[in-house]
PDB file of C-alpha atoms and ligand atoms in Angstrom:
ATOM      1  CA  MET A   1      85.518 116.434 165.831  1.00 84.00           C
ATOM      2  CA  ALA A   2      86.128 115.950 169.180  1.00 92.00           C
ATOM      3  CA  LYS A   3      88.405 112.918 168.274  1.00 94.00           C
ATOM      4  CA  HIS A   4      89.221 110.494 171.764  1.00 96.00           C
ATOM      5  CA  VAL A   5      91.508 107.264 171.890  1.00 97.00           C
ATOM      6  CA  GLU A   6      90.857 104.775 175.302  1.00 97.00           C
ATOM      7  CA  ILE A   7      93.151 101.995 175.021  1.00 97.00           C
ATOM      8  CA  CYS A   8      92.230  99.950 177.717  1.00 97.00           C
ATOM      9  CA  PRO A   9      93.917  96.687 178.908  1.00 97.00           C
ATOM     10  CA  ASP A  10      91.165  93.939 177.552  1.00 97.00           C
ATOM     11  CA  LEU A  11      87.889  92.951 175.773  1.00 97.00           C
ATOM     12  CA  ALA A  12      86.203  93.453 179.281  1.00 98.00           C
ATOM     13  CA  ALA A  13      87.666  96.822 179.839  1.00 98.00           C
ATOM     14  CA  VAL A  14      87.016  98.205 176.185  1.00 98.00           C
ATOM     15  CA  VAL A  15      83.407  96.490 177.007  1.00 98.00           C
ATOM     16  CA  ASP A  16      82.990  98.534 180.446  1.00 98.00           C
ATOM     17  CA  ARG A  17      83.773 101.698 178.596  1.00 98.00           C
ATOM     18  CA  SER A  18      82.089 101.335 176.045  1.00 98.00           C
ATOM     19  CA  ARG A  19      78.680 100.971 178.506  1.00 98.00           C
ATOM     20  CA  GLU A  20      79.497 104.155 180.156  1.00 98.00           C
ATOM     21  CA  LEU A  21      79.304 106.298 176.796  1.00 98.00           C
ATOM     22  CA  VAL A  22      76.799 104.247 175.557  1.00 98.00           C
ATOM     23  CA  LEU A  23      74.446 104.821 178.394  1.00 98.00           C
ATOM     24  CA  GLU A  24      75.518 108.445 178.614  1.00 98.00           C
ATOM     25  CA  ALA A  25      74.614 108.915 174.886  1.00 98.00           C
ATOM     26  CA  ILE A  26      71.214 107.726 175.357  1.00 98.00           C
ATOM     27  CA  ARG A  27      70.649 109.685 177.976  1.00 98.00           C
ATOM     28  CA  ALA A  28      72.175 113.127 176.623  1.00 98.00           C
ATOM     29  CA  ALA A  29      69.964 112.492 173.350  1.00 98.00           C
ATOM     30  CA  ILE A  30      66.823 111.732 175.289  1.00 98.00           C
ATOM     31  CA  GLU A  31      67.396 114.772 177.624  1.00 98.00           C
ATOM     32  CA  GLN A  32      68.114 117.417 174.455  1.00 98.00           C
ATOM     33  CA  ARG A  33      65.655 115.318 172.267  1.00 98.00           C
ATOM     34  CA  GLY A  34      62.808 113.035 173.621  1.00 98.00           C
ATOM     35  CA  ARG A  35      64.430 110.529 171.887  1.00 98.00           C
ATOM     36  CA  CYS A  36      68.206 108.253 171.131  1.00 98.00           C
ATOM     37  CA  THR A  37      68.420 106.924 167.787  1.00 98.00           C
ATOM     38  CA  LEU A  38      71.506 104.215 167.781  1.00 99.00           C
ATOM     39  CA  VAL A  39      72.725 102.026 165.376  1.00 99.00           C
ATOM     40  CA  LEU A  40      74.580  99.027 166.032  1.00 98.00           C
ATOM     41  CA  ALA A  41      77.488  97.354 164.936  1.00 98.00           C
ATOM     42  CA  GLY A  42      77.915  93.826 163.722  1.00 98.00           C
ATOM     43  CA  GLY A  43      80.624  91.126 164.554  1.00 97.00           C
ATOM     44  CA  ASN A  44      81.825  89.720 167.658  1.00 97.00           C
ATOM     45  CA  THR A  45      83.033  93.000 169.296  1.00 98.00           C
ATOM     46  CA  PRO A  46      79.869  94.597 170.382  1.00 98.00           C
ATOM     47  CA  LYS A  47      78.050  91.064 172.092  1.00 98.00           C
ATOM     48  CA  PRO A  48      79.078  91.515 175.534  1.00 98.00           C
ATOM     49  CA  LEU A  49      77.668  95.366 175.307  1.00 98.00           C
ATOM     50  CA  TYR A  50      74.626  94.242 173.618  1.00 98.00           C
ATOM     51  CA  GLU A  51      74.788  91.800 176.681  1.00 98.00           C
ATOM     52  CA  TYR A  52      75.182  94.667 179.508  1.00 97.00           C
ATOM     53  CA  LEU A  53      72.533  96.415 177.873  1.00 98.00           C
ATOM     54  CA  ALA A  54      69.906  93.566 178.445  1.00 98.00           C
ATOM     55  CA  THR A  55      70.490  94.410 181.877  1.00 98.00           C
ATOM     56  CA  GLU A  56      70.007  97.552 181.720  1.00 98.00           C
ATOM     57  CA  ASP A  57      66.607  99.657 182.454  1.00 97.00           C
ATOM     58  CA  LEU A  58      66.296 102.065 180.020  1.00 97.00           C
ATOM     59  CA  PRO A  59      63.418 104.156 178.676  1.00 98.00           C
ATOM     60  CA  TRP A  60      62.809 101.776 175.365  1.00 98.00           C
ATOM     61  CA  GLU A  61      60.098 103.350 173.937  1.00 98.00           C
ATOM     62  CA  ARG A  62      62.198 106.151 173.577  1.00 98.00           C
ATOM     63  CA  LEU A  63      65.015 104.038 172.126  1.00 98.00           C
ATOM     64  CA  HIS A  64      65.064 103.775 168.531  1.00 98.00           C
ATOM     65  CA  ILE A  65      67.409 100.918 166.962  1.00 99.00           C
ATOM     66  CA  PHE A  66      69.209 100.885 163.736  1.00 99.00           C
ATOM     67  CA  TRP A  67      71.721  98.591 161.859  1.00 98.00           C
ATOM     68  CA  GLY A  68      74.999 100.285 160.581  1.00 98.00           C
ATOM     69  CA  ASP A  69      75.726  96.997 158.121  1.00 98.00           C
ATOM     70  CA  GLU A  70      73.962  93.500 157.708  1.00 98.00           C
ATOM     71  CA  ARG A  71      75.201  89.991 155.783  1.00 98.00           C
ATOM     72  CA  TYR A  72      73.369  89.421 152.597  1.00 98.00           C
ATOM     73  CA  VAL A  73      71.793  86.392 154.716  1.00 98.00           C
ATOM     74  CA  SER A  74      68.298  85.620 156.459  1.00 98.00           C
ATOM     75  CA  ALA A  75      66.866  87.520 159.851  1.00 98.00           C
ATOM     76  CA  ASP A  76      67.762  84.018 161.526  1.00 98.00           C
ATOM     77  CA  HIS A  77      70.941  82.969 160.128  1.00 98.00           C
ATOM     78  CA  PRO A  78      73.817  82.345 162.285  1.00 98.00           C
ATOM     79  CA  ASP A  79      76.077  85.237 160.333  1.00 97.00           C
ATOM     80  CA  SER A  80      72.962  87.657 160.827  1.00 98.00           C
ATOM     81  CA  ASN A  81      73.539  90.654 162.849  1.00 98.00           C
ATOM     82  CA  GLN A  82      70.073  91.108 163.490  1.00 98.00           C
ATOM     83  CA  ARG A  83      70.069  88.129 165.020  1.00 98.00           C
ATOM     84  CA  MET A  84      73.612  88.664 167.233  1.00 98.00           C
ATOM     85  CA  ALA A  85      71.873  91.634 168.668  1.00 98.00           C
ATOM     86  CA  ARG A  86      68.325  89.967 169.332  1.00 98.00           C
ATOM     87  CA  GLU A  87      69.859  87.047 170.826  1.00 98.00           C
ATOM     88  CA  ALA A  88      72.033  89.294 173.078  1.00 98.00           C
ATOM     89  CA  TRP A  89      69.853  92.253 174.307  1.00 98.00           C
ATOM     90  CA  LEU A  90      66.672  93.267 171.834  1.00 98.00           C
ATOM     91  CA  ASP A  91      64.738  90.513 172.832  1.00 98.00           C
ATOM     92  CA  ARG A  92      65.536  90.329 176.231  1.00 98.00           C
ATOM     93  CA  VAL A  93      64.479  93.917 176.616  1.00 98.00           C
ATOM     94  CA  PRO A  94      60.652  95.556 176.758  1.00 98.00           C
ATOM     95  CA  ILE A  95      61.734  97.529 173.802  1.00 98.00           C
ATOM     96  CA  PRO A  96      58.826  98.583 171.227  1.00 98.00           C
ATOM     97  CA  PRO A  97      58.673  95.889 168.082  1.00 98.00           C
ATOM     98  CA  ASP A  98      58.596  98.966 165.932  1.00 98.00           C
ATOM     99  CA  ASN A  99      61.469 100.795 167.383  1.00 98.00           C
ATOM    100  CA  VAL A 100      63.980  97.932 166.372  1.00 98.00           C
ATOM    101  CA  ARG A 101      64.632  98.950 162.759  1.00 98.00           C
ATOM    102  CA  PRO A 102      66.825  96.123 160.936  1.00 98.00           C
ATOM    103  CA  MET A 103      67.691  96.272 157.547  1.00 98.00           C
ATOM    104  CA  ASN A 104      66.081  93.372 156.095  1.00 97.00           C
ATOM    105  CA  THR A 105      67.239  90.910 153.857  1.00 98.00           C
ATOM    106  CA  ASP A 106      64.381  89.400 152.027  1.00 97.00           C
ATOM    107  CA  GLY A 107      63.567  91.710 149.289  1.00 97.00           C
ATOM    108  CA  SER A 108      64.404  90.813 145.254  1.00 97.00           C
ATOM    109  CA  SER A 109      67.889  92.230 145.874  1.00 98.00           C
ATOM    110  CA  PRO A 110      70.501  93.597 148.045  1.00 98.00           C
ATOM    111  CA  GLU A 111      69.851  96.868 146.219  1.00 98.00           C
ATOM    112  CA  ASP A 112      66.414  96.720 146.148  1.00 98.00           C
ATOM    113  CA  ASP A 113      67.112  96.117 150.087  1.00 98.00           C
ATOM    114  CA  ALA A 114      69.816  98.457 150.147  1.00 98.00           C
ATOM    115  CA  ARG A 115      67.046 101.279 148.718  1.00 98.00           C
ATOM    116  CA  ARG A 116      64.343 100.292 151.077  1.00 98.00           C
ATOM    117  CA  TYR A 117      66.721 100.390 154.092  1.00 98.00           C
ATOM    118  CA  ASN A 118      67.377 104.225 152.487  1.00 98.00           C
ATOM    119  CA  SER A 119      63.361 105.090 151.902  1.00 98.00           C
ATOM    120  CA  GLN A 120      63.002 103.995 155.724  1.00 98.00           C
ATOM    121  CA  LEU A 121      65.445 106.480 157.392  1.00 98.00           C
ATOM    122  CA  GLN A 122      63.916 109.070 154.989  1.00 98.00           C
ATOM    123  CA  GLU A 123      60.878 108.603 156.688  1.00 98.00           C
ATOM    124  CA  PHE A 124      61.753 107.970 159.965  1.00 98.00           C
ATOM    125  CA  PHE A 125      64.216 111.701 160.127  1.00 98.00           C
ATOM    126  CA  GLN A 126      61.918 112.830 157.834  1.00 97.00           C
ATOM    127  CA  LEU A 127      64.241 114.136 155.471  1.00 96.00           C
ATOM    128  CA  GLU A 128      64.431 115.815 152.272  1.00 92.00           C
ATOM    129  CA  PRO A 129      66.306 113.154 149.344  1.00 86.00           C
ATOM    130  CA  GLU A 130      69.220 115.362 149.485  1.00 91.00           C
ATOM    131  CA  ASN A 131      69.997 115.328 153.087  1.00 96.00           C
ATOM    132  CA  PHE A 132      71.104 112.910 155.547  1.00 98.00           C
ATOM    133  CA  PRO A 133      70.090 111.330 159.001  1.00 98.00           C
ATOM    134  CA  VAL A 134      71.697 112.296 161.725  1.00 98.00           C
ATOM    135  CA  PHE A 135      71.978 109.746 164.778  1.00 98.00           C
ATOM    136  CA  ASP A 136      72.440 110.035 168.136  1.00 98.00           C
ATOM    137  CA  LEU A 137      75.623 106.987 168.091  1.00 98.00           C
ATOM    138  CA  VAL A 138      77.073 105.004 165.809  1.00 98.00           C
ATOM    139  CA  LEU A 139      78.805 101.748 166.822  1.00 99.00           C
ATOM    140  CA  LEU A 140      81.297 100.679 164.672  1.00 98.00           C
ATOM    141  CA  GLY A 141      83.920  97.539 164.945  1.00 98.00           C
ATOM    142  CA  MET A 142      86.978  97.464 162.250  1.00 98.00           C
ATOM    143  CA  GLY A 143      88.189  94.407 160.503  1.00 98.00           C
ATOM    144  CA  ALA A 144      91.786  93.664 160.355  1.00 98.00           C
ATOM    145  CA  ASP A 145      92.120  95.117 156.634  1.00 98.00           C
ATOM    146  CA  GLY A 146      90.720  98.257 157.982  1.00 98.00           C
ATOM    147  CA  HIS A 147      86.656  97.962 156.870  1.00 98.00           C
ATOM    148  CA  THR A 148      83.773  99.288 159.074  1.00 98.00           C
ATOM    149  CA  ALA A 149      80.700  98.399 158.821  1.00 98.00           C
ATOM    150  CA  SER A 150      80.500  96.684 154.935  1.00 98.00           C
ATOM    151  CA  LEU A 151      82.632  99.622 154.081  1.00 98.00           C
ATOM    152  CA  PHE A 152      85.625  96.931 152.276  1.00 98.00           C
ATOM    153  CA  PRO A 153      88.866  98.266 151.102  1.00 98.00           C
ATOM    154  CA  HIS A 154      88.464  98.932 147.078  1.00 98.00           C
ATOM    155  CA  THR A 155      85.172  98.835 146.666  1.00 98.00           C
ATOM    156  CA  ASP A 156      82.111 100.733 145.242  1.00 98.00           C
ATOM    157  CA  ALA A 157      80.830 101.636 148.473  1.00 98.00           C
ATOM    158  CA  LEU A 158      83.491 103.498 149.523  1.00 98.00           C
ATOM    159  CA  LYS A 159      82.679 106.777 146.558  1.00 98.00           C
ATOM    160  CA  VAL A 160      78.660 106.396 147.528  1.00 98.00           C
ATOM    161  CA  CYS A 161      77.686 110.089 148.397  1.00 97.00           C
ATOM    162  CA  ASP A 162      74.898 110.554 147.333  1.00 97.00           C
ATOM    163  CA  ARG A 163      72.889 108.726 149.197  1.00 97.00           C
ATOM    164  CA  ALA A 164      72.743 106.673 153.062  1.00 98.00           C
ATOM    165  CA  VAL A 165      72.788 103.436 152.756  1.00 98.00           C
ATOM    166  CA  THR A 166      74.406 100.917 150.048  1.00 98.00           C
ATOM    167  CA  VAL A 167      75.788  97.084 148.815  1.00 98.00           C
ATOM    168  CA  GLY A 168      78.449  96.424 150.548  1.00 98.00           C
ATOM    169  CA  ASN A 169      80.586  93.913 149.056  1.00 97.00           C
ATOM    170  CA  LYS A 170      83.266  91.577 150.961  1.00 97.00           C
ATOM    171  CA  ASP A 171      85.204  88.976 148.564  1.00 96.00           C
ATOM    172  CA  GLY A 172      81.818  89.077 146.014  1.00 96.00           C
ATOM    173  CA  GLN A 173      79.353  88.433 149.000  1.00 97.00           C
ATOM    174  CA  PRO A 174      76.697  91.079 148.981  1.00 98.00           C
ATOM    175  CA  ARG A 175      76.502  93.070 151.882  1.00 98.00           C
ATOM    176  CA  LEU A 176      73.660  95.838 153.009  1.00 98.00           C
ATOM    177  CA  THR A 177      75.664  99.076 154.560  1.00 98.00           C
ATOM    178  CA  LEU A 178      75.480 103.090 155.566  1.00 98.00           C
ATOM    179  CA  THR A 179      77.371 105.028 153.889  1.00 98.00           C
ATOM    180  CA  ILE A 180      80.734 106.899 154.799  1.00 98.00           C
ATOM    181  CA  PRO A 181      78.070 110.468 154.928  1.00 98.00           C
ATOM    182  CA  VAL A 182      76.130 108.636 157.117  1.00 98.00           C
ATOM    183  CA  LEU A 183      78.749 107.533 159.648  1.00 98.00           C
ATOM    184  CA  ASN A 184      80.444 111.429 159.302  1.00 98.00           C
ATOM    185  CA  VAL A 185      76.787 113.836 160.175  1.00 98.00           C
ATOM    186  CA  ALA A 186      76.224 110.751 163.428  1.00 98.00           C
ATOM    187  CA  ARG A 187      76.299 113.060 166.971  1.00 98.00           C
ATOM    188  CA  CYS A 188      79.025 110.394 168.575  1.00 98.00           C
ATOM    189  CA  VAL A 189      80.542 107.370 166.486  1.00 98.00           C
ATOM    190  CA  ILE A 190      82.080 104.956 168.933  1.00 98.00           C
ATOM    191  CA  PHE A 191      84.816 102.062 167.527  1.00 98.00           C
ATOM    192  CA  MET A 192      85.234  98.937 169.841  1.00 98.00           C
ATOM    193  CA  VAL A 193      88.386  97.308 168.621  1.00 98.00           C
ATOM    194  CA  VAL A 194      90.027  94.225 170.248  1.00 98.00           C
ATOM    195  CA  GLY A 195      93.020  91.806 169.267  1.00 98.00           C
ATOM    196  CA  ALA A 196      96.702  91.918 168.002  1.00 98.00           C
ATOM    197  CA  ASN A 197      95.665  90.945 163.950  1.00 98.00           C
ATOM    198  CA  LYS A 198      93.984  94.683 163.829  1.00 98.00           C
ATOM    199  CA  GLN A 199      96.958  96.377 165.164  1.00 97.00           C
ATOM    200  CA  ALA A 200      98.780  96.932 161.317  1.00 97.00           C
ATOM    201  CA  ALA A 201      95.556  98.106 160.555  1.00 98.00           C
ATOM    202  CA  LEU A 202      95.250 100.802 163.531  1.00 98.00           C
ATOM    203  CA  SER A 203      98.664 102.018 162.878  1.00 96.00           C
ATOM    204  CA  GLU A 204      97.606 102.898 159.431  1.00 97.00           C
ATOM    205  CA  ILE A 205      94.536 104.737 160.119  1.00 97.00           C
ATOM    206  CA  PHE A 206      96.456 107.011 162.698  1.00 96.00           C
ATOM    207  CA  ALA A 207      98.671 107.444 160.685  1.00 95.00           C
ATOM    208  CA  PRO A 208      98.968 111.238 160.015  1.00 93.00           C
ATOM    209  CA  GLU A 209      98.621 110.955 155.749  1.00 95.00           C
ATOM    210  CA  GLY A 210      97.164 107.051 154.565  1.00 95.00           C
ATOM    211  CA  ASN A 211      95.205 105.353 152.075  1.00 97.00           C
ATOM    212  CA  ASN A 212      91.449 105.824 152.978  1.00 98.00           C
ATOM    213  CA  ASN A 213      90.510 103.133 149.949  1.00 98.00           C
ATOM    214  CA  ALA A 214      93.214 100.831 151.572  1.00 98.00           C
ATOM    215  CA  TYR A 215      91.676 101.650 155.070  1.00 98.00           C
ATOM    216  CA  PRO A 216      88.077 102.180 155.155  1.00 98.00           C
ATOM    217  CA  ALA A 217      87.813 103.530 158.560  1.00 98.00           C
ATOM    218  CA  ARG A 218      90.686 106.348 157.991  1.00 98.00           C
ATOM    219  CA  THR A 219      87.669 108.286 156.652  1.00 98.00           C
ATOM    220  CA  VAL A 220      85.061 108.438 159.515  1.00 98.00           C
ATOM    221  CA  CYS A 221      85.384 111.531 160.964  1.00 97.00           C
ATOM    222  CA  PRO A 222      82.274 112.713 162.490  1.00 97.00           C
ATOM    223  CA  VAL A 223      82.526 116.378 161.312  1.00 94.00           C
ATOM    224  CA  ASN A 224      80.266 117.751 164.339  1.00 95.00           C
ATOM    225  CA  GLY A 225      80.976 115.181 166.205  1.00 97.00           C
ATOM    226  CA  GLU A 226      82.312 112.873 169.287  1.00 98.00           C
ATOM    227  CA  LEU A 227      84.433 110.309 167.950  1.00 98.00           C
ATOM    228  CA  TRP A 228      85.616 107.783 170.116  1.00 98.00           C
ATOM    229  CA  TRP A 229      88.560 104.660 169.681  1.00 98.00           C
ATOM    230  CA  LEU A 230      88.090 102.244 172.185  1.00 98.00           C
ATOM    231  CA  LEU A 231      91.054  99.901 171.861  1.00 98.00           C
ATOM    232  CA  ASP A 232      92.566  97.154 173.568  1.00 98.00           C
ATOM    233  CA  THR A 233      96.403  96.906 174.202  1.00 97.00           C
ATOM    234  CA  ALA A 234      96.975  93.555 172.227  1.00 97.00           C
ATOM    235  CA  ALA A 235      95.167  96.373 169.278  1.00 97.00           C
ATOM    236  CA  GLY A 236      96.203  99.883 170.049  1.00 96.00           C
ATOM    237  CA  GLY A 237      99.288  99.260 172.599  1.00 90.00           C
ATOM    238  CA  ASN A 238     101.712 100.447 169.876  1.00 90.00           C
ATOM    239  CA  LEU A 239      99.694 103.708 169.663  1.00 88.00           C
ATOM    240  CA  VAL A 240     100.104 104.837 173.122  1.00 76.00           C
ATOM    241  CA  ASP A 241     102.696 108.021 171.631  1.00 71.00           C
ATOM    242  CA  ARG A 242     101.126 108.847 168.537  1.00 70.00           C
ATOM    243  CA  VAL A 243      97.178 109.333 169.942  1.00 68.00           C
TER     244      VAL A 243
HETATM  245  C1  6PG B 301      80.164  92.819 160.472  1.00 64.75           C
HETATM  246  C2  6PG B 301      80.552  94.234 160.882  1.00 64.75           C
HETATM  247  C3  6PG B 301      81.687  94.287 160.691  1.00 64.75           C
HETATM  248  C4  6PG B 301      82.780  94.871 162.544  1.00 64.75           C
HETATM  249  C5  6PG B 301      84.053  93.652 161.691  1.00 64.75           C
HETATM  250  C6  6PG B 301      85.127  93.807 163.295  1.00 64.75           C
HETATM  251  O1  6PG B 301      79.121  92.476 159.911  1.00 64.75           O
HETATM  252  O2  6PG B 301      80.870  92.021 160.449  1.00 64.75           O
HETATM  253  O3  6PG B 301      79.688  95.109 161.103  1.00 64.75           O
HETATM  254  O4  6PG B 301      82.016  95.409 160.012  1.00 64.75           O
HETATM  255  O5  6PG B 301      82.839  95.287 162.871  1.00 64.75           O
HETATM  256  O6  6PG B 301      84.319  93.355 161.180  1.00 64.75           O
HETATM  257  O7  6PG B 301      84.459  92.480 163.396  1.00 64.75           O
HETATM  258  P1  6PG B 301      84.838  91.676 164.680  1.00 64.75           P
HETATM  259  O8  6PG B 301      83.980  92.430 165.972  1.00 64.75           O
HETATM  260  O9  6PG B 301      84.457  90.827 165.026  1.00 64.75           O
HETATM  261  O10 6PG B 301      86.332  91.641 165.044  1.00 64.75           O
END
């Protein structure tokens, strides 16, 4: 694993840098494999990046969009990660609708929808049941508690290692989430983390020793891939001499 940590002055600089890395990863994936499989993060931080990407002219038919996690709400709910990405980016560009593969939340249960997305991934990547999808690029955020995707501290989702998608749990609320093994076979993972409220968790995550169950983002280390941490000074300024 190649790990890179960049501390940028502010959110705008983090977004600028992530845009550069994302565009390079898309270009390289298409050049090498004829397509790019990109996993989107939810939350607020990536929204300006998605708005930037809406101004880019990309080979849309070769770009395939997935989500790393989803709140268990309808696709038009204000909290929906799908809705945020569509409004900021995907509904504003000519990407083929079939290339956009959200985590649907309209099944009979979160467990059913997790199984459904898992099956979708197996079909798209033409996987044997025991294999995990290898995404070209995974975008991730991190909560102040050290969660990433919807892999929350001390939850059962952290233990799931036999399938690509499971049900996360945020304070009793179900979420859909990719699992740790999927994140760790990705070719490239980019964390975008900003804000002073993330500082304490980052200190735990970058500590030589630590509790992966308490700080799930510690577990993300793509074995054969690139790992990028793009931090603003407020979040990562005290890490300068530790990274
Ligand atoms: C979600 C995300 C989650 C997010 C972090 C950071 O569904 O909320 O996938 O993992 O990335 O909570 O969120 P912010 O970017 O809003 O700080």
